[in-house]
Coordinates of C-alpha atoms and ligand atoms in Angstrom, one line a residue:
M362 CA 182.2 -82.7 -66.5
L363 CA 178.9 -80.8 -66.3
H364 CA 175.5 -82.1 -65.8
I365 CA 173.0 -81.1 -68.4
G366 CA 170.2 -79.0 -66.8
I367 CA 166.4 -79.3 -67.0
K368 CA 166.1 -76.6 -69.7
H369 CA 167.7 -79.1 -72.2
V370 CA 166.0 -82.3 -71.1
D371 CA 162.3 -83.3 -71.4
I372 CA 161.0 -86.4 -69.7
T373 CA 158.8 -88.1 -72.4
D374 CA 157.1 -91.2 -71.1
G375 CA 157.6 -94.2 -68.8
F376 CA 158.2 -94.6 -65.1
W377 CA 159.4 -91.0 -64.3
K378 CA 156.8 -89.3 -66.6
K379 CA 154.1 -90.9 -64.4
R380 CA 155.8 -89.7 -61.2
Q381 CA 156.4 -86.2 -62.5
D382 CA 152.7 -86.0 -63.6
I383 CA 151.5 -87.0 -60.1
N384 CA 154.1 -84.6 -58.6
K385 CA 152.7 -81.8 -60.8
D386 CA 149.0 -82.6 -60.6
V387 CA 148.6 -83.9 -57.1
T388 CA 151.6 -83.4 -54.8
V389 CA 152.2 -79.7 -55.4
K390 CA 148.6 -78.9 -54.5
A391 CA 148.4 -81.3 -51.6
V392 CA 151.5 -79.9 -49.9
Q393 CA 150.5 -76.3 -50.8
N394 CA 147.1 -76.9 -49.0
R395 CA 148.7 -78.5 -45.9
F396 CA 151.2 -75.6 -45.7
L397 CA 148.3 -73.1 -46.0
E398 CA 146.4 -74.8 -43.2
T399 CA 149.5 -74.8 -41.0
G400 CA 150.3 -71.1 -41.5
R401 CA 153.6 -71.6 -43.3
F402 CA 152.7 -69.3 -46.2
D403 CA 151.0 -66.8 -43.8
A404 CA 154.3 -66.4 -42.0
F405 CA 155.5 -64.3 -44.8
D406 CA 152.9 -61.5 -44.3
F407 CA 153.7 -60.9 -40.6
T408 CA 150.0 -60.5 -39.6
N409 CA 149.9 -63.7 -37.5
E410 CA 150.0 -63.3 -33.8
K411 CA 152.0 -66.5 -33.6
I412 CA 155.6 -66.3 -34.7
A413 CA 156.6 -68.6 -37.5
H414 CA 158.6 -71.7 -36.6
I415 CA 162.3 -71.4 -37.3
F416 CA 162.2 -73.7 -40.3
Y417 CA 158.9 -72.6 -42.0
D418 CA 160.8 -70.4 -44.5
S419 CA 162.7 -73.5 -45.7
D420 CA 159.6 -75.6 -46.2
V421 CA 158.0 -72.9 -48.3
A422 CA 161.2 -72.3 -50.2
K423 CA 161.6 -76.0 -51.1
W424 CA 158.0 -76.0 -52.3
I425 CA 158.7 -72.9 -54.5
E426 CA 161.8 -74.6 -55.9
G427 CA 159.9 -77.7 -56.7
V428 CA 157.2 -75.7 -58.5
S429 CA 159.9 -73.9 -60.4
F430 CA 161.3 -77.1 -61.8
I431 CA 157.8 -77.9 -63.1
L432 CA 157.4 -74.3 -64.5
H433 CA 160.4 -75.0 -66.7
K434 CA 158.1 -77.2 -68.7
E435 CA 154.7 -75.8 -68.2
R436 CA 154.1 -72.2 -67.1
N437 CA 151.2 -71.8 -64.6
S438 CA 149.9 -68.3 -63.9
E439 CA 148.0 -69.3 -60.7
L440 CA 151.2 -70.7 -59.1
E441 CA 153.3 -67.9 -60.4
V442 CA 151.0 -65.2 -58.9
F443 CA 151.2 -67.1 -55.6
I444 CA 155.0 -67.2 -55.7
D445 CA 155.3 -63.6 -56.9
R446 CA 153.3 -62.6 -53.9
I447 CA 155.7 -64.3 -51.6
A448 CA 158.6 -62.4 -53.2
D449 CA 156.6 -59.2 -52.8
L450 CA 156.1 -60.0 -49.1
I451 CA 159.8 -60.7 -48.7
E452 CA 160.6 -57.3 -50.3
K453 CA 158.1 -55.5 -48.1
N454 CA 159.1 -57.1 -44.8
R455 CA 162.8 -57.6 -45.1
S456 CA 165.3 -55.3 -43.3
D457 CA 167.0 -52.5 -45.0
D458 CA 170.2 -54.5 -45.0
G459 CA 168.6 -57.3 -47.1
Y460 CA 168.0 -59.8 -44.2
Y461 CA 164.9 -61.9 -44.4
N462 CA 163.7 -64.5 -41.9
S463 CA 160.0 -64.9 -41.0
H464 CA 161.0 -66.0 -37.5
F465 CA 163.9 -63.7 -36.5
L466 CA 162.4 -60.6 -38.0
R467 CA 159.9 -60.9 -35.2
K468 CA 162.7 -61.2 -32.6
P469 CA 165.3 -58.7 -34.1
E470 CA 167.5 -58.7 -31.0
E471 CA 168.1 -62.5 -31.6
R472 CA 169.3 -62.2 -35.1
W473 CA 172.5 -64.4 -35.7
Q474 CA 172.6 -65.3 -32.0
H475 CA 171.5 -69.0 -32.1
R476 CA 173.6 -71.3 -34.2
S477 CA 171.1 -74.1 -33.9
D478 CA 168.1 -72.1 -35.2
H479 CA 168.4 -72.7 -39.0
E480 CA 168.8 -69.1 -40.0
L481 CA 171.5 -69.8 -42.7
Y482 CA 169.6 -73.0 -43.6
C483 CA 166.5 -71.1 -44.4
A484 CA 168.5 -68.4 -46.2
G485 CA 170.1 -71.2 -48.4
H486 CA 166.7 -72.7 -49.3
L487 CA 165.3 -69.3 -50.2
M488 CA 168.3 -68.8 -52.4
E489 CA 167.9 -72.1 -54.1
A490 CA 164.2 -71.3 -54.7
A491 CA 165.0 -67.9 -56.1
V492 CA 167.6 -69.3 -58.5
Q493 CA 165.2 -71.9 -59.9
Y494 CA 162.3 -69.6 -60.1
Y495 CA 164.5 -67.1 -62.1
K496 CA 165.8 -69.9 -64.4
A497 CA 162.2 -71.2 -65.0
T498 CA 160.4 -67.9 -65.5
G499 CA 163.1 -65.2 -66.2
K500 CA 161.6 -63.1 -63.4
E501 CA 164.4 -61.4 -61.5
K502 CA 162.9 -59.9 -58.4
F503 CA 163.1 -62.9 -56.1
L504 CA 166.7 -63.5 -57.2
K505 CA 167.7 -59.9 -56.7
L506 CA 166.2 -60.0 -53.2
M507 CA 168.4 -63.1 -52.4
E508 CA 171.5 -61.4 -53.9
D509 CA 171.0 -58.6 -51.4
Y510 CA 170.6 -61.2 -48.7
A511 CA 173.7 -63.1 -49.8
D512 CA 175.7 -59.8 -50.0
Y513 CA 174.6 -59.0 -46.4
I514 CA 175.5 -62.5 -45.2
Y515 CA 178.9 -62.1 -46.7
K516 CA 179.3 -58.8 -44.8
V517 CA 178.2 -60.4 -41.5
F518 CA 180.3 -63.6 -41.7
I519 CA 183.4 -62.4 -43.6
T520 CA 183.8 -58.6 -43.4
E521 CA 182.4 -57.9 -40.0
K522 CA 182.5 -61.3 -38.3
S523 CA 179.6 -60.0 -36.1
A524 CA 177.5 -63.1 -35.7
A525 CA 177.6 -65.2 -32.5
F526 CA 178.8 -68.2 -34.6
K527 CA 181.1 -68.8 -37.5
T528 CA 179.4 -71.6 -39.5
P529 CA 175.7 -72.8 -39.9
G530 CA 174.3 -75.2 -37.3
H531 CA 172.4 -76.8 -40.2
E532 CA 174.4 -76.9 -43.4
E533 CA 172.7 -76.2 -46.7
I534 CA 173.7 -72.6 -47.6
E535 CA 177.1 -73.9 -48.9
L536 CA 175.5 -75.7 -51.9
A537 CA 172.9 -72.9 -52.3
L538 CA 175.6 -70.2 -52.6
V539 CA 177.3 -72.2 -55.4
K540 CA 174.0 -72.1 -57.3
M541 CA 173.9 -68.3 -56.6
Y542 CA 177.4 -68.0 -58.1
D543 CA 176.5 -70.2 -61.1
T544 CA 173.5 -68.1 -61.8
T545 CA 174.8 -64.6 -61.1
G546 CA 178.5 -65.0 -61.8
K547 CA 179.3 -63.2 -58.6
K548 CA 182.5 -64.8 -57.3
K549 CA 181.9 -63.7 -53.7
Y550 CA 179.1 -66.2 -53.3
L551 CA 181.5 -69.0 -54.2
E552 CA 184.0 -67.5 -51.7
L553 CA 181.4 -67.4 -49.0
S554 CA 180.5 -71.0 -49.6
K555 CA 184.1 -72.0 -49.4
H556 CA 184.5 -69.9 -46.3
F557 CA 181.7 -71.7 -44.4
I558 CA 183.2 -75.1 -45.5
D559 CA 186.8 -74.1 -44.5
R560 CA 185.8 -72.7 -41.1
R561 CA 183.8 -75.7 -40.0
G562 CA 185.5 -77.7 -37.3
V563 CA 188.5 -75.3 -37.1
E564 CA 187.5 -74.0 -33.7
E565 CA 185.0 -74.8 -30.9
E566 CA 181.5 -73.4 -31.8
P567 CA 178.2 -73.5 -29.9
W568 CA 176.7 -76.9 -30.0
I569 CA 173.1 -77.1 -31.2
G570 CA 171.7 -77.9 -27.7
S571 CA 173.0 -79.8 -24.8
N572 CA 172.0 -83.2 -26.1
Y573 CA 174.4 -83.0 -29.1
N574 CA 178.1 -82.9 -29.5
R575 CA 180.4 -81.7 -32.4
Y576 CA 179.7 -84.9 -34.4
N577 CA 176.1 -84.0 -34.9
T578 CA 177.1 -80.8 -36.8
Q579 CA 180.2 -82.3 -38.4
D580 CA 182.4 -80.0 -36.4
F581 CA 184.6 -82.6 -34.8
L582 CA 187.5 -81.9 -37.2
P583 CA 188.2 -79.5 -40.0
V584 CA 186.3 -81.0 -43.0
R585 CA 189.5 -81.6 -45.0
Q586 CA 190.5 -84.1 -42.3
Q587 CA 187.2 -85.9 -42.0
R588 CA 187.1 -89.4 -43.4
T589 CA 183.8 -90.8 -42.1
A590 CA 180.2 -89.7 -42.4
E591 CA 179.1 -88.4 -39.0
G592 CA 176.2 -86.8 -37.2
H593 CA 172.8 -85.6 -38.5
A594 CA 172.5 -87.3 -41.9
V595 CA 170.8 -84.5 -43.7
R596 CA 173.1 -81.8 -42.4
A597 CA 176.0 -84.1 -43.2
S598 CA 175.1 -84.9 -46.8
Y599 CA 174.1 -81.3 -47.6
L600 CA 177.6 -80.3 -46.3
Y601 CA 179.3 -83.0 -48.3
A602 CA 177.4 -81.9 -51.5
G603 CA 178.7 -78.3 -50.9
M604 CA 182.3 -79.7 -50.3
A605 CA 182.0 -81.6 -53.6
D606 CA 180.9 -78.4 -55.4
I607 CA 183.7 -76.4 -54.0
A608 CA 186.3 -79.2 -54.7
Y609 CA 185.1 -79.3 -58.3
R610 CA 185.1 -75.6 -58.9
Y611 CA 188.4 -74.8 -57.1
K612 CA 190.1 -78.1 -58.4
D613 CA 190.8 -78.7 -54.7
K614 CA 192.4 -82.1 -54.4
E615 CA 192.6 -82.1 -50.6
L616 CA 188.9 -81.4 -50.3
L617 CA 188.1 -83.9 -53.0
A618 CA 190.1 -86.6 -51.1
A619 CA 188.0 -86.0 -48.0
C620 CA 184.8 -86.2 -50.1
K621 CA 185.9 -89.5 -51.7
A622 CA 186.8 -91.0 -48.3
I623 CA 183.5 -89.9 -46.8
F624 CA 181.5 -91.1 -49.8
S625 CA 183.2 -94.5 -49.6
N626 CA 182.6 -94.8 -45.9
I627 CA 178.8 -94.2 -46.5
V628 CA 178.3 -96.6 -49.4
K629 CA 180.5 -99.4 -48.0
K630 CA 179.6 -99.2 -44.4
R631 CA 176.7 -96.8 -43.5
M632 CA 174.0 -97.0 -46.1
Y633 CA 170.9 -99.2 -46.3
I634 CA 170.3 -101.3 -49.4
T635 CA 167.6 -98.7 -50.2
G636 CA 170.1 -95.8 -50.2
G637 CA 168.8 -94.6 -46.8
T638 CA 171.3 -93.1 -44.3
G639 CA 171.2 -91.9 -40.8
S640 CA 170.2 -95.1 -39.0
S641 CA 169.4 -93.6 -35.6
H642 CA 166.4 -91.3 -34.7
L643 CA 168.6 -89.9 -31.9
G644 CA 170.1 -86.9 -33.5
E645 CA 168.7 -88.2 -36.9
A646 CA 172.3 -89.4 -37.3
Y647 CA 174.9 -91.6 -38.7
T648 CA 176.1 -94.0 -35.9
L649 CA 178.8 -96.7 -36.4
D650 CA 180.0 -98.8 -39.3
Y651 CA 177.6 -101.6 -40.2
D652 CA 175.0 -100.3 -37.6
L653 CA 171.9 -100.6 -39.9
P654 CA 169.0 -101.8 -37.8
N655 CA 165.8 -102.6 -39.7
T656 CA 162.8 -101.8 -37.5
K657 CA 164.7 -98.9 -35.8
G658 CA 166.1 -97.7 -39.1
Y659 CA 165.5 -93.9 -39.4
A660 CA 166.6 -93.3 -43.0
E661 CA 164.9 -89.9 -43.4
T662 CA 163.6 -89.2 -46.9
C663 CA 165.6 -85.9 -46.9
A664 CA 168.8 -87.8 -46.1
A665 CA 168.3 -90.1 -49.1
I666 CA 167.8 -87.0 -51.2
A667 CA 170.8 -85.2 -49.7
L668 CA 173.0 -88.2 -50.5
A669 CA 171.8 -88.2 -54.1
F670 CA 172.9 -84.5 -54.2
F671 CA 176.4 -85.5 -52.9
A672 CA 176.7 -88.4 -55.3
Q673 CA 175.6 -86.3 -58.3
R674 CA 178.2 -83.7 -57.5
M675 CA 181.0 -86.2 -57.0
L676 CA 180.4 -87.3 -60.6
L677 CA 181.5 -83.9 -61.7
S678 CA 185.1 -84.6 -60.5
D679 CA 185.2 -88.3 -61.0
A680 CA 183.5 -90.3 -63.8
D681 CA 183.0 -93.4 -61.7
S682 CA 179.7 -95.2 -61.9
V683 CA 179.5 -95.6 -58.2
Y684 CA 178.1 -92.1 -58.0
A685 CA 175.2 -92.6 -60.5
D686 CA 174.7 -96.1 -59.2
T687 CA 174.1 -94.5 -55.8
V688 CA 171.7 -92.0 -57.2
E689 CA 169.9 -94.8 -58.9
R690 CA 169.7 -96.8 -55.6
I691 CA 168.1 -93.8 -54.0
I692 CA 165.7 -92.8 -56.6
Y693 CA 164.1 -96.2 -57.0
N694 CA 164.1 -97.1 -53.3
G695 CA 164.6 -94.9 -50.3
M696 CA 163.6 -91.6 -51.9
L697 CA 160.5 -92.9 -53.7
S698 CA 159.3 -94.8 -50.6
G699 CA 159.0 -91.3 -49.0
V700 CA 155.8 -90.5 -51.0
S701 CA 152.6 -92.5 -51.4
L702 CA 151.7 -93.9 -54.8
D703 CA 148.8 -91.3 -55.0
G704 CA 151.3 -88.5 -54.3
K705 CA 149.4 -87.2 -51.2
A706 CA 151.2 -88.6 -48.2
F707 CA 154.7 -88.9 -47.0
F708 CA 157.1 -90.9 -44.8
Y709 CA 159.7 -88.9 -42.9
E710 CA 161.4 -92.2 -41.8
N711 CA 161.9 -95.1 -44.1
P712 CA 162.6 -98.2 -42.0
L713 CA 163.3 -101.5 -43.7
E714 CA 161.0 -103.4 -41.4
I715 CA 157.6 -102.5 -39.9
Q716 CA 156.1 -104.7 -37.2
P717 CA 152.8 -103.0 -36.2
V718 CA 152.7 -105.4 -33.2
L719 CA 155.5 -103.4 -31.6
N720 CA 153.0 -100.6 -31.0
N721 CA 150.7 -103.0 -29.0
R722 CA 153.2 -105.0 -26.9
N723 CA 153.3 -102.8 -23.8
V724 CA 150.0 -103.9 -22.3
A725 CA 151.1 -103.3 -18.7
T726 CA 152.0 -99.7 -19.0
T727 CA 150.7 -96.4 -20.4
L728 CA 154.2 -95.6 -21.5
T729 CA 154.9 -96.0 -25.2
E730 CA 158.1 -97.0 -27.1
R731 CA 159.3 -95.0 -30.0
N732 CA 158.6 -96.8 -33.3
A733 CA 158.5 -95.6 -36.8
I734 CA 155.0 -94.6 -38.0
T735 CA 153.4 -97.3 -40.1
Q736 CA 151.4 -95.1 -42.5
R737 CA 152.4 -92.0 -44.4
K738 CA 151.1 -88.6 -43.3
E739 CA 150.1 -85.6 -45.3
V740 CA 152.1 -83.1 -43.2
F741 CA 154.5 -83.2 -40.2
G742 CA 155.3 -80.6 -37.6
C743 CA 158.7 -80.7 -39.1
S744 CA 157.7 -81.1 -42.7
C745 CA 161.0 -80.9 -44.5
C746 CA 160.5 -84.2 -46.5
P747 CA 157.3 -83.5 -48.5
P748 CA 158.6 -80.4 -50.4
N749 CA 162.0 -82.1 -50.7
V750 CA 160.3 -84.9 -52.6
I751 CA 158.5 -82.4 -54.9
R752 CA 161.7 -80.6 -55.8
F753 CA 163.7 -83.8 -56.3
I754 CA 161.1 -85.5 -58.6
G755 CA 160.6 -82.2 -60.4
A756 CA 164.4 -82.1 -61.1
I757 CA 164.9 -85.8 -62.1
N758 CA 165.7 -84.4 -65.6
E759 CA 169.1 -83.2 -64.4
Y760 CA 170.3 -86.7 -63.4
I761 CA 170.3 -88.3 -66.8
Y762 CA 172.9 -86.7 -69.0
S763 CA 176.4 -85.2 -68.4
Y764 CA 178.9 -83.9 -70.9
N765 CA 182.7 -83.8 -70.7
K766 CA 184.8 -82.3 -73.4
D767 CA 183.7 -84.5 -76.3
T768 CA 181.7 -87.3 -74.5
L769 CA 178.0 -87.5 -73.7
F770 CA 177.5 -89.5 -70.5
I771 CA 174.3 -91.4 -69.9
N772 CA 173.9 -91.8 -66.1
Q773 CA 170.3 -92.8 -65.7
F774 CA 168.0 -94.8 -68.0
I775 CA 165.0 -92.4 -68.1
S776 CA 162.8 -91.9 -71.2
S777 CA 163.8 -88.4 -72.3
D778 CA 164.7 -86.0 -75.2
L779 CA 167.9 -84.0 -75.0
E780 CA 168.8 -80.9 -76.9
Y781 CA 172.1 -79.4 -75.9
E782 CA 174.2 -77.3 -78.2
N783 CA 174.5 -79.5 -81.4
I784 CA 173.8 -82.7 -79.5
R785 CA 170.5 -84.5 -79.8
A786 CA 169.7 -87.6 -77.8
E787 CA 166.6 -89.6 -77.2
I788 CA 166.1 -92.4 -74.7
R789 CA 163.1 -94.6 -74.7
T790 CA 162.7 -97.3 -72.1
E791 CA 160.3 -98.9 -69.6
F792 CA 163.2 -99.2 -67.1
P793 CA 163.2 -100.2 -64.3
N794 CA 160.3 -102.5 -65.2
C795 CA 162.2 -103.7 -68.3
G796 CA 165.9 -103.9 -69.0
K797 CA 165.8 -102.7 -72.7
V798 CA 166.9 -99.1 -73.4
Y799 CA 166.8 -97.6 -76.8
I800 CA 169.0 -94.6 -77.5
K801 CA 169.3 -92.3 -80.5
V802 CA 172.1 -89.8 -80.5
S803 CA 173.6 -87.3 -83.0
G804 CA 176.0 -84.4 -82.8
V805 CA 178.5 -86.2 -80.7
N806 CA 180.9 -89.0 -81.5
K807 CA 181.6 -90.4 -78.1
V808 CA 179.0 -91.7 -75.7
A809 CA 179.6 -93.2 -72.2
V810 CA 176.9 -95.4 -70.9
R811 CA 176.8 -96.5 -67.3
K812 CA 176.8 -100.3 -66.7
P813 CA 174.9 -100.6 -63.4
Y814 CA 176.4 -102.5 -60.5
W815 CA 173.5 -105.0 -60.3
C816 CA 173.7 -105.9 -64.0
K817 CA 175.4 -109.3 -64.5
Y818 CA 174.7 -109.4 -68.3
L819 CA 174.5 -106.5 -70.7
K820 CA 174.1 -106.8 -74.5
L821 CA 175.1 -103.8 -76.5
V822 CA 173.9 -103.2 -80.0
I823 CA 175.1 -100.3 -82.0
N824 CA 173.3 -99.4 -85.3
D825 CA 171.9 -102.9 -85.3
V826 CA 175.3 -104.6 -84.9
R827 CA 176.0 -106.4 -81.6
S828 CA 179.1 -104.9 -80.2
K829 CA 181.8 -106.0 -77.8
Y830 CA 182.6 -103.6 -75.0
S831 CA 184.8 -103.1 -72.0
S832 CA 184.1 -100.6 -69.3
K833 CA 186.2 -98.2 -67.4
K834 CA 185.1 -97.2 -63.9
G835 CA 181.7 -98.6 -64.7
Y836 CA 181.1 -96.7 -67.9
I837 CA 181.1 -98.3 -71.4
Y838 CA 182.8 -95.8 -73.8
I839 CA 181.4 -96.0 -77.3
N840 CA 182.9 -94.4 -80.4
L841 CA 180.3 -93.5 -83.0
P842 CA 180.4 -92.6 -86.7
K843 CA 179.1 -89.2 -87.8
G844 CA 175.3 -88.7 -88.2
Q845 CA 172.5 -90.2 -86.2
N846 CA 173.3 -93.4 -84.3
R847 CA 171.2 -95.9 -82.5
I848 CA 172.4 -97.7 -79.4
R849 CA 170.4 -100.5 -77.8
L850 CA 171.1 -101.8 -74.3
E851 CA 169.6 -105.1 -73.1
M852 CA 170.2 -105.3 -69.4
D853 CA 169.4 -108.4 -67.5
I854 CA 167.0 -107.4 -64.7
T855 CA 166.4 -111.0 -63.6
P856 CA 165.6 -110.8 -59.8
R857 CA 168.6 -111.6 -57.7
L858 CA 169.2 -112.6 -54.1
V859 CA 171.2 -110.1 -52.1
Y860 CA 173.3 -111.0 -49.0
S861 CA 174.5 -108.5 -46.4
N862 CA 177.9 -108.2 -44.9
P863 CA 177.8 -110.4 -41.8
K864 CA 178.8 -107.4 -39.7
V865 CA 175.3 -106.0 -40.1
Y866 CA 173.7 -107.6 -37.0
D867 CA 170.2 -107.2 -38.0
N868 CA 170.7 -109.0 -41.3
S869 CA 172.3 -112.2 -40.0
H870 CA 171.3 -115.1 -42.1
K871 CA 168.8 -112.9 -44.0
T872 CA 168.4 -112.4 -47.7
A873 CA 167.0 -109.6 -49.8
V874 CA 165.7 -109.5 -53.3
M875 CA 166.4 -106.9 -56.0
R876 CA 165.1 -106.7 -59.6
G877 CA 167.4 -104.4 -61.5
P878 CA 167.8 -101.5 -59.1
V879 CA 164.6 -102.0 -57.3
V880 CA 164.7 -103.5 -53.8
Y881 CA 161.7 -105.7 -53.0
C882 CA 159.9 -106.3 -49.7
A883 CA 157.2 -108.6 -48.4
E884 CA 154.0 -107.4 -46.7
A885 CA 151.7 -109.4 -44.5
V886 CA 148.8 -108.2 -46.5
D887 CA 149.9 -110.4 -49.4
N888 CA 151.0 -113.4 -47.4
D889 CA 149.0 -115.6 -44.9
F890 CA 152.1 -116.9 -43.0
P891 CA 154.7 -115.3 -40.8
L892 CA 157.3 -113.3 -42.6
N893 CA 160.1 -114.3 -40.3
N894 CA 162.0 -117.6 -40.8
I895 CA 161.5 -117.6 -44.5
V896 CA 164.1 -119.7 -46.4
F897 CA 164.9 -119.0 -50.0
G898 CA 166.4 -121.7 -52.3
K899 CA 169.9 -121.4 -53.6
E900 CA 168.4 -120.2 -56.8
L901 CA 165.6 -117.8 -57.0
N902 CA 162.5 -119.5 -58.4
Y903 CA 159.9 -116.9 -59.1
K904 CA 157.1 -115.7 -61.3
T905 CA 156.6 -112.0 -62.2
V906 CA 153.1 -110.7 -61.7
K907 CA 151.8 -107.3 -62.9
S908 CA 149.8 -105.4 -60.2
D909 CA 147.4 -102.8 -61.6
Q910 CA 146.7 -101.6 -58.1
L911 CA 150.4 -100.8 -57.4
D912 CA 151.3 -100.2 -61.1
A913 CA 154.3 -102.3 -60.5
Y914 CA 155.7 -105.8 -61.0
M915 CA 155.3 -108.1 -58.0
L916 CA 157.3 -111.4 -57.6
D917 CA 155.8 -114.7 -56.5
V918 CA 158.8 -116.5 -55.0
D919 CA 159.1 -120.2 -54.1
I920 CA 160.2 -120.3 -50.4
K921 CA 160.0 -122.6 -47.4
I922 CA 158.8 -121.9 -44.0
P923 CA 159.1 -124.0 -40.8
Q924 CA 156.1 -126.1 -39.6
S925 CA 154.2 -124.5 -36.7
I926 CA 154.6 -126.2 -33.3
D927 CA 152.7 -126.0 -30.1
D928 CA 155.7 -126.0 -27.7
L929 CA 157.7 -122.8 -27.0
Y930 CA 160.9 -124.8 -27.4
T931 CA 161.7 -128.2 -29.0
F932 CA 164.6 -130.6 -29.4
T933 CA 163.1 -131.7 -32.8
P934 CA 164.5 -130.1 -35.9
F935 CA 161.9 -128.4 -38.0
K936 CA 160.3 -129.8 -41.0
Y937 CA 159.8 -127.2 -43.7
R938 CA 157.0 -126.8 -46.1
K939 CA 156.8 -125.0 -49.5
K940 CA 155.1 -121.7 -49.9
T941 CA 154.9 -118.9 -52.3
L942 CA 156.0 -115.5 -51.0
R943 CA 154.6 -112.5 -52.7
M944 CA 157.0 -109.5 -52.9
I945 CA 156.5 -106.0 -54.0
P946 CA 158.9 -103.1 -54.7
Y947 CA 159.9 -101.4 -51.5
Y948 CA 158.8 -98.1 -52.8
C949 CA 155.2 -99.4 -52.9
F950 CA 155.1 -100.5 -49.2
A951 CA 152.3 -99.2 -46.9
N952 CA 150.0 -98.3 -49.7
R953 CA 147.3 -100.8 -48.7
G954 CA 146.8 -100.2 -45.0
E955 CA 148.8 -100.9 -41.9
T956 CA 150.6 -104.2 -42.3
E957 CA 153.9 -105.9 -41.4
M958 CA 156.7 -105.3 -43.9
R959 CA 160.2 -106.7 -44.3
V960 CA 163.0 -106.2 -46.8
W961 CA 165.5 -108.6 -45.2
L962 CA 164.0 -112.0 -44.9
Ligands
ZN21 ZN1 163.1 -84.4 -44.1

């Protein structure tokens, strides 16, 4: 299986065209300005007195990569001049051996001494940026600089073994080196990626600070023996994505078995309904099975994105819809909530419940509890998430189509045109706001369409004839006659009540609502009654209401709430009264000021 790249796929209209336009027209500039103000770009010219933070290179690199995905479709000389200058500065300021790091070039004696300090992570992001910038523009300079850097890293970690550590404290370079291999054809980059994966957990390595143990950096066992998702959730899923890449390219069954077990552990026991992972802010980490607290839920935007990377790569080895289902869960929920509707502000954490009152309850002390922020911010001290959103939305084209031998796979329902070798395809849809998907396809006789996990009823019409179908591992395989064919899917996106495994403590006796893949939430700004103690009927009675302000479909749902009482406690059972609960898509929350929000009700 291969995923069909952005070069071959145009997003034409609908939900993602709007998001990509905001990404291109607003978010790129907004993040660029915040990074200029905070000295992230200046770090590359080495004139600042202040030494750059250890992860500034990665922030800039992700921004460049995001811009590059956009440049595939629309060249922009102003942005290219800006990026070319960064490549020039890297060339000017790097060491003779090819090494580049804005922080450690100012402290040369400390190079490769601190496993926790993101050196290989920054290198990996610079490589990803260089690969995409080259693919979008054909300009080789940045890529050549990163080839020199990768050659040098190979020498340090494989030939000379001269660094104070064996594997990165923050994984990322593993998947970046695979992209370097795919782009340059140099096998040594694939070997280096595999080397970092195979060495991890084999021997004791420096921890990344005294507060963390070997779980935080996924070192507790050799990766082939790991079966659960552990530690820092972004590190973890970047590593797992790299493992899935290596398993696919080396046809490594043992590594693939580890990937499958870990993926299964995540989606069955450690993932929020929104696709968020890493439920604790302590170590930004995975914790225990079913430990998915709502107000304290961390669910970093980058962790959602990293899990989508992992899922997408698993699909290469295993045509099972669970992987594209997971990507879908993430892109319409826990990734998209990371950016405001206007494209200017971001959440780092994406909890499933916000209670602003928690910030005001400690009236007798000047001490403060740690709670998730209630409003998005334009930039963070650690601003990994904003440019990650830019590159992910910019690259959404790459999540739609895959090809395997003779079969075209349709993984996501996104309005788009495909031109790949002799294959032409066209998807037109208002999904996820509507369940109808119109597909035209020619140049291929077999098409596999994902049947989503949430879809109870799907009608399939091929060339105007209603067709029976069966699905294998969640894909409907369709044989088509020669010539151009039309496929129509009518998926039932009727809102559904969702129940949680009772082992999730925070969700006891609670219910959520999904419409198609979109998770809904309730905000106090829409409802003049408390959002706890809401009782849904057995069936969901609702009206769908279009919101121009949110550019989304809201739900007005019939519910009951208990009567209010004066006593703190009572022996009298409650009487309930009927109310209408307004719900909005989770990805729209916190766009209308600070207000209480709940997914599980
Ligand atoms: Zn982040």
